[in-house]
Coordinates of N, CA, C and O in Angstrom, one line a residue:
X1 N 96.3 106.8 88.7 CA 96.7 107.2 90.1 C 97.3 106.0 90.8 O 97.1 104.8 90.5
X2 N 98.1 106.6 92.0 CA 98.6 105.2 92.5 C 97.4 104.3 93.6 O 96.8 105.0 94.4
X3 N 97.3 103.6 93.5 CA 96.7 102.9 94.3 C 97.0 101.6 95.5 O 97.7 100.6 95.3
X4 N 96.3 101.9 96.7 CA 96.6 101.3 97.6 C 95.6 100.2 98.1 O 94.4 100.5 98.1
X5 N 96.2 98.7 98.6 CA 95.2 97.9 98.6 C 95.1 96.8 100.3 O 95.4 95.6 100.3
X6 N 94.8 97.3 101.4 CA 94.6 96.9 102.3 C 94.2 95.1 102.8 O 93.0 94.8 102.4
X7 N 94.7 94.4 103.3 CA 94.5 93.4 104.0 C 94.8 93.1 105.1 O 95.5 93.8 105.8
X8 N 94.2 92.0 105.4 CA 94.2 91.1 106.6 C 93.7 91.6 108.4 O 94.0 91.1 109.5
X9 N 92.9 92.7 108.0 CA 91.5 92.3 109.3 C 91.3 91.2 109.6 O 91.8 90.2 109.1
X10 N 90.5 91.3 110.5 CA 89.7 90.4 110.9 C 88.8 90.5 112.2 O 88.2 91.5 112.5
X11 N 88.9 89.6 113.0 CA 88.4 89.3 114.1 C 89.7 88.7 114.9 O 90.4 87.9 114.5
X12 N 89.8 89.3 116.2 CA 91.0 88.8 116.9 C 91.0 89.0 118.4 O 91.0 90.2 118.6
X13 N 90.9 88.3 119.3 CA 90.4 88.5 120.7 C 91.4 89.3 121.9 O 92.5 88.8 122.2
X14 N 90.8 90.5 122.6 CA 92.1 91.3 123.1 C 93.1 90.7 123.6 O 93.1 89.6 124.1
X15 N 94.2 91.4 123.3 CA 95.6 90.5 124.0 C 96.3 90.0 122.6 O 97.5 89.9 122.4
X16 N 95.5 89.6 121.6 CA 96.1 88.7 120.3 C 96.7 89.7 119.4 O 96.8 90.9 119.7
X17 N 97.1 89.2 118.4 CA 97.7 89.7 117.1 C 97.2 89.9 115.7 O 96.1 89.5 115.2
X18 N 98.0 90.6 115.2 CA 97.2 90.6 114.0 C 98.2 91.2 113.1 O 99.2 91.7 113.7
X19 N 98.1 91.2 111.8 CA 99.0 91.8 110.9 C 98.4 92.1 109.9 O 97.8 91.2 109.3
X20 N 98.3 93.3 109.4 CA 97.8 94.0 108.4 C 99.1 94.7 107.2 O 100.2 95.3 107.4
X21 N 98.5 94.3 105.9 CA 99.4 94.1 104.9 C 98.6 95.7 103.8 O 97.5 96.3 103.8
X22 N 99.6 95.8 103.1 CA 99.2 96.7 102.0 C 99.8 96.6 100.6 O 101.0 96.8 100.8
X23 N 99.5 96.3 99.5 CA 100.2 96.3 98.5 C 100.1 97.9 97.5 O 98.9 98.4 97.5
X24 N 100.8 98.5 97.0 CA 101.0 99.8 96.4 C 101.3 99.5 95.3 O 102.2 98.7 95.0
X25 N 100.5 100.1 94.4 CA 100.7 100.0 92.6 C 102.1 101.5 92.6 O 102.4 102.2 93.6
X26 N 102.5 101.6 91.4 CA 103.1 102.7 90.9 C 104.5 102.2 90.8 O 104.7 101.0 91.2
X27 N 105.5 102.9 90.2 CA 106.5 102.7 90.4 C 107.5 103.4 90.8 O 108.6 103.5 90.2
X28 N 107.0 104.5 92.3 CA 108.1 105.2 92.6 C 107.8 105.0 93.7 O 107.9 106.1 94.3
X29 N 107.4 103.9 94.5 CA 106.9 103.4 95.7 C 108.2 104.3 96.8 O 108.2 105.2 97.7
X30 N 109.3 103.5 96.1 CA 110.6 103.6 97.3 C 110.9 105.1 97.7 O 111.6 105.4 98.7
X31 N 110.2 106.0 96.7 CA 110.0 107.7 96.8 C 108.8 108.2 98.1 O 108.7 109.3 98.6
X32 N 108.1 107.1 98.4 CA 107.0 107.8 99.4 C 106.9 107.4 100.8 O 106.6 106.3 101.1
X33 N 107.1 108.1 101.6 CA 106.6 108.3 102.8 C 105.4 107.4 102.9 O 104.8 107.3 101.9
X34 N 105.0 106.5 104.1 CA 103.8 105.9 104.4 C 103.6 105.3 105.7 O 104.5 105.0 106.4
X35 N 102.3 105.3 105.9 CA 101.6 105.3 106.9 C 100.6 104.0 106.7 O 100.5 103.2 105.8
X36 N 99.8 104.2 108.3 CA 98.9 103.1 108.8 C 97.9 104.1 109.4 O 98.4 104.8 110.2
X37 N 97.0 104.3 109.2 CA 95.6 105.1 109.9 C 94.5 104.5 110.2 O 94.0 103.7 109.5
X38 N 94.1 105.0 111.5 CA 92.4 104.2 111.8 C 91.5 105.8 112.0 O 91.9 107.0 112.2
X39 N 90.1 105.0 111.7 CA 89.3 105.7 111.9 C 88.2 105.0 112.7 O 87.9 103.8 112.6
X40 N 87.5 106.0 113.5 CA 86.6 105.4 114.5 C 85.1 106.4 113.7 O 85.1 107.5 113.2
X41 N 84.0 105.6 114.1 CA 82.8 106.3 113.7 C 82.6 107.7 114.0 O 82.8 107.9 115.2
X42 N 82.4 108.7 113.1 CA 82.2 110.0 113.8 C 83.2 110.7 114.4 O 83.2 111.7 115.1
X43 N 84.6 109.8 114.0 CA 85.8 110.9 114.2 C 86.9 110.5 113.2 O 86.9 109.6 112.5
X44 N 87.8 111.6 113.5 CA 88.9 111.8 112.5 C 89.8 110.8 112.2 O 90.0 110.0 113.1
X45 N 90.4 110.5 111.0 CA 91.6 109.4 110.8 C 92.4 110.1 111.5 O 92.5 111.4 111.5
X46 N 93.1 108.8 112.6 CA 94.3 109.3 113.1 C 95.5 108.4 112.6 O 95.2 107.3 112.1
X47 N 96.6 108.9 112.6 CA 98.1 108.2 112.5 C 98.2 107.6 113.5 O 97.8 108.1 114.5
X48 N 98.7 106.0 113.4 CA 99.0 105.2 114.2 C 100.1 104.9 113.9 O 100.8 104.7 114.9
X49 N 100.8 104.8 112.8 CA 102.5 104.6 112.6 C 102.4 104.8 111.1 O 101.5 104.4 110.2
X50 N 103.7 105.4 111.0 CA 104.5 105.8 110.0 C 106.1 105.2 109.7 O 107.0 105.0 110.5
X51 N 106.1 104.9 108.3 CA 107.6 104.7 108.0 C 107.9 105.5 107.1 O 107.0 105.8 106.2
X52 N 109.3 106.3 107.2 CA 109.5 107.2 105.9 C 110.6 106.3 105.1 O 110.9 105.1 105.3
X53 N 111.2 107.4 103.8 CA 111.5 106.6 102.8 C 113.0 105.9 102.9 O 113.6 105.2 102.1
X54 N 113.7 106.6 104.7 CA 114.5 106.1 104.8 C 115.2 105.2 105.7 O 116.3 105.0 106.2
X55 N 113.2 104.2 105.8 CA 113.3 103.0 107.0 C 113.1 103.0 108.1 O 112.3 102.3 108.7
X56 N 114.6 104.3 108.9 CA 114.3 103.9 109.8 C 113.8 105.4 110.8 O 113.8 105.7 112.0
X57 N 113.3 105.9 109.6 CA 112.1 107.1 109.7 C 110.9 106.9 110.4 O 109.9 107.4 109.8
X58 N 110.7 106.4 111.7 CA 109.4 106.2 111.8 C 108.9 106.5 112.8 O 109.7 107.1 113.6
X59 N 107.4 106.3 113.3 CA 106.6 106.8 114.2 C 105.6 105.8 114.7 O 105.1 104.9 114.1
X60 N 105.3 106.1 115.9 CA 104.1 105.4 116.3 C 103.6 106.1 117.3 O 104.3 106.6 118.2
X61 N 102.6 106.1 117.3 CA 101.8 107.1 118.4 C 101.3 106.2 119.8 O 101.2 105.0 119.9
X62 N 101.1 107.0 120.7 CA 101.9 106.7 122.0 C 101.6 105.6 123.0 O 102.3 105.1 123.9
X63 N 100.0 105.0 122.6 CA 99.6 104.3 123.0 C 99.9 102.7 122.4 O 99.8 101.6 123.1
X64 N 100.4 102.7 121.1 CA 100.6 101.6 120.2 C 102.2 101.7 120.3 O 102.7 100.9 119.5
X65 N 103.0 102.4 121.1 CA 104.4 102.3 120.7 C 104.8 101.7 121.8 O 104.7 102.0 123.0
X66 N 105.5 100.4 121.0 CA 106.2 99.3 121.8 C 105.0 98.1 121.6 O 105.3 96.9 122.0
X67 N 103.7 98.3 121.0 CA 103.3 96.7 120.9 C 103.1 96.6 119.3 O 103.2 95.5 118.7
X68 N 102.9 97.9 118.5 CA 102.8 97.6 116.8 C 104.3 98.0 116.2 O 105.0 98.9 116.6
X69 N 104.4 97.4 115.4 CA 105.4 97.4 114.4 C 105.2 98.2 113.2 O 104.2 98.7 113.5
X70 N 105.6 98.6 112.1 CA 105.6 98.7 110.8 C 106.5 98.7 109.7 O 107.2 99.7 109.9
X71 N 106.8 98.1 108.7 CA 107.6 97.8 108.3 C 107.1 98.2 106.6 O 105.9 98.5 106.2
X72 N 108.3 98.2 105.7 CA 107.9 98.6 104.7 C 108.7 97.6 103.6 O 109.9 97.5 104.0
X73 N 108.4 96.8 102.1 CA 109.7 96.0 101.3 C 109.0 96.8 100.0 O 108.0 96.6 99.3
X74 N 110.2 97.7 100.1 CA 110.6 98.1 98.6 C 109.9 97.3 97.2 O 108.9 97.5 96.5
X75 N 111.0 96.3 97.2 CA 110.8 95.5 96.6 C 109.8 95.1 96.1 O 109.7 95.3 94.9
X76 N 108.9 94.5 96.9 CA 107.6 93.8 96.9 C 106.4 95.4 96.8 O 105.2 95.2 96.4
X77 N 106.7 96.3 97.1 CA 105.9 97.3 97.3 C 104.7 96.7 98.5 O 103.5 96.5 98.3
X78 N 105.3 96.6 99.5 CA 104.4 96.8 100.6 C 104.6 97.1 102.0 O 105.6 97.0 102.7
X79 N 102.9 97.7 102.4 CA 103.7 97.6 103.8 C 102.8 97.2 104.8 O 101.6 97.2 104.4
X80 N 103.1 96.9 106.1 CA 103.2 95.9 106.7 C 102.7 96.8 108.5 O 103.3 97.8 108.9
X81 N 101.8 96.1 109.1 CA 101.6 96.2 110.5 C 101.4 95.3 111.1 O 100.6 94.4 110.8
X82 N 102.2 95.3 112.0 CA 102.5 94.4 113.0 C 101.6 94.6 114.1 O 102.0 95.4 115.0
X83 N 100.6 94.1 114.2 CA 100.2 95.2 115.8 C 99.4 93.3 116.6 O 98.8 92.3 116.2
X84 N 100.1 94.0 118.2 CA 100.3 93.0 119.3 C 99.6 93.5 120.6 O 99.7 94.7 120.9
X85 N 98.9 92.4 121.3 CA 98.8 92.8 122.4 C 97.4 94.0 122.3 O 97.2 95.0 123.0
X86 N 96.5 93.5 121.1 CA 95.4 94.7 120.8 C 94.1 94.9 121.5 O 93.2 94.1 121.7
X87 N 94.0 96.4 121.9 CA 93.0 96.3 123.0 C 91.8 97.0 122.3 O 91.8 97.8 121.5
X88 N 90.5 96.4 122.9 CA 89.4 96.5 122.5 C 88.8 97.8 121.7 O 87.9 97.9 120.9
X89 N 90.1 99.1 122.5 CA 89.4 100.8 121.8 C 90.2 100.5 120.5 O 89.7 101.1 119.5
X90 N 91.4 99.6 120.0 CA 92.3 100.2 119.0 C 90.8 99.1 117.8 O 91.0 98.8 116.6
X91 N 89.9 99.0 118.3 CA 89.2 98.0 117.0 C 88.5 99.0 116.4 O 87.8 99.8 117.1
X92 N 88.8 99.0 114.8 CA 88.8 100.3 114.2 C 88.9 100.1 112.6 O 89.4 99.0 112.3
X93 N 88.5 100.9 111.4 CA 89.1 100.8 110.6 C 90.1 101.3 110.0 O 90.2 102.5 110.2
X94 N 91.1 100.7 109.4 CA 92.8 100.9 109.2 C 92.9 101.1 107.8 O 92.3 100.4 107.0
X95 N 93.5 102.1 107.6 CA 93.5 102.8 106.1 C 95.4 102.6 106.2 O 96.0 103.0 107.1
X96 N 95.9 102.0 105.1 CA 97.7 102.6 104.8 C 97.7 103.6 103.5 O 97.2 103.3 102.4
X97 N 98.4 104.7 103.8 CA 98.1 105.7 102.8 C 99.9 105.8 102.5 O 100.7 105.1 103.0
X98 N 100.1 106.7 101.5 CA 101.1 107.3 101.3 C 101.8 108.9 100.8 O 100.9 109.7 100.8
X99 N 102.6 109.3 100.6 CA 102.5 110.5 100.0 C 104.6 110.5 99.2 O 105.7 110.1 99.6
X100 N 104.1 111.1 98.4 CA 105.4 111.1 97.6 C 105.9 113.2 97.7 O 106.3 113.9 96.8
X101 N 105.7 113.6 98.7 CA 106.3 114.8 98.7 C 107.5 115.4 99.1 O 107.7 116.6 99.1
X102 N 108.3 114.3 99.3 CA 109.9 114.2 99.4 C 110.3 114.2 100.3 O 111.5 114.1 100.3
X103 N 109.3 114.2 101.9 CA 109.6 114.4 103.2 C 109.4 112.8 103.7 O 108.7 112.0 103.1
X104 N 110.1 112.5 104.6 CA 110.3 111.6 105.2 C 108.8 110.9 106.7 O 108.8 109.8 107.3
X105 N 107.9 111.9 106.8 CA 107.0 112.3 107.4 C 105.7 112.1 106.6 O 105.8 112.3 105.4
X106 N 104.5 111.6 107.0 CA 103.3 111.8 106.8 C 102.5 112.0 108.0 O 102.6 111.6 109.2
X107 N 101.7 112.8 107.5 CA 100.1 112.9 108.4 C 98.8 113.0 107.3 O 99.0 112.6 106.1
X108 N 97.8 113.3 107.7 CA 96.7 113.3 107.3 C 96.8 114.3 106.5 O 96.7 113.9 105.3
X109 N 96.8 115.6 106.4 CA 97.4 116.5 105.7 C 98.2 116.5 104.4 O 98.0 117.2 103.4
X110 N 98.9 115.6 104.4 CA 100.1 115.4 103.7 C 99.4 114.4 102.6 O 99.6 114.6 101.4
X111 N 98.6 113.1 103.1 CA 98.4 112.2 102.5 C 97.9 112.4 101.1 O 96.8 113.0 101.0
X112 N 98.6 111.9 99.8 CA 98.4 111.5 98.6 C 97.3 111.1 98.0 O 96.4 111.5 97.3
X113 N 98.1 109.1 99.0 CA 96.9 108.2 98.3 C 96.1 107.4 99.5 O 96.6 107.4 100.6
X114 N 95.4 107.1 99.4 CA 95.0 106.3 100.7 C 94.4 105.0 100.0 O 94.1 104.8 98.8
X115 N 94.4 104.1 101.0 CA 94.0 102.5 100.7 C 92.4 102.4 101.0 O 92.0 103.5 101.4
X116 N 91.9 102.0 100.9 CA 89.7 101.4 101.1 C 89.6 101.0 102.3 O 88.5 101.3 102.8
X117 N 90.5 100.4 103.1 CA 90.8 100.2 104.7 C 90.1 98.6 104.4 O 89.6 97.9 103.5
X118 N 90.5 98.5 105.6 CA 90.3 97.0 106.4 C 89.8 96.9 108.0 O 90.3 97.6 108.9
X119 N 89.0 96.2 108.1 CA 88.3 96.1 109.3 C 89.0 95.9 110.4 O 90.1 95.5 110.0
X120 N 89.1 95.8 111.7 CA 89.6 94.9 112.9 C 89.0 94.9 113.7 O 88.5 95.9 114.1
X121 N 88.7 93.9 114.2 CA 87.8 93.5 115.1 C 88.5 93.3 116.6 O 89.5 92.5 116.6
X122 N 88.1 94.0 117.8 CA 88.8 93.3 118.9 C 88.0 93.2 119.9 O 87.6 94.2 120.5
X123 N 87.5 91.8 120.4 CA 86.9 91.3 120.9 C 87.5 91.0 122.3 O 88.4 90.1 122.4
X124 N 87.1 91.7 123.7 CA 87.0 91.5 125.0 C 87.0 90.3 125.6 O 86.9 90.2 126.9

């Protein structure tokens, strides 16, 4: 199966930055749809941004749009969050999933594969 491998949490103090990375095994990467999701204790993964497979396919939900990024390199099979300016509710754990079902879109619904997540910490 394909598998997805999350980095670079951490600890980071509100207002700061952070970038979280994902590396994807398989080799029809450039075929999938993919995403960035957090989950908070006791509630649902949500989508926080999406890239589809044709770049400039994407999404970010409404609170994070205009300070997170996401980006995706083929090539390298990864992908990439940019997130700025982080406030204390977005500290969460962050899952990047994917899905190869030919649509340019993901949701939770949709998702394939998912990554083990990565922590973030945002400290007040």
């Amino acid at each position: 199966q394909v598998q997805l491998v999350e980095s670079g949490g951490g600890l980071v103090q509100a207002g700061g930055s952070l970038r979280l990375s994902c590396v994807v095994s398989g080799r029809t990467f450039s075929r999938y749809a993919v995403g960035w999701f957090r989950q908070a204790p006791g509630k649902e993964r949500e989508l926080v941004a999406a890239i589809g497979r044709t770049y400039n396919a994407t999404y970010y939900a409404d609170p994070e749009a205009g300070r997170f990024t996401i980006s995706r390199d083929n090539t390298r099979k990864k992908i990439y969050l940019q997130m700025s300016d982080l406030k204390p509710e977005e500290a969460d754990e962050y899952y990047c999933a994917a899905t190869n079902s030919g649509s340019d879109s993901i949701s939770r619904s949709t998702v394939q594969f998912w990554g083990q997540g990565t922590q973030v910490t945002v400290s007040s």
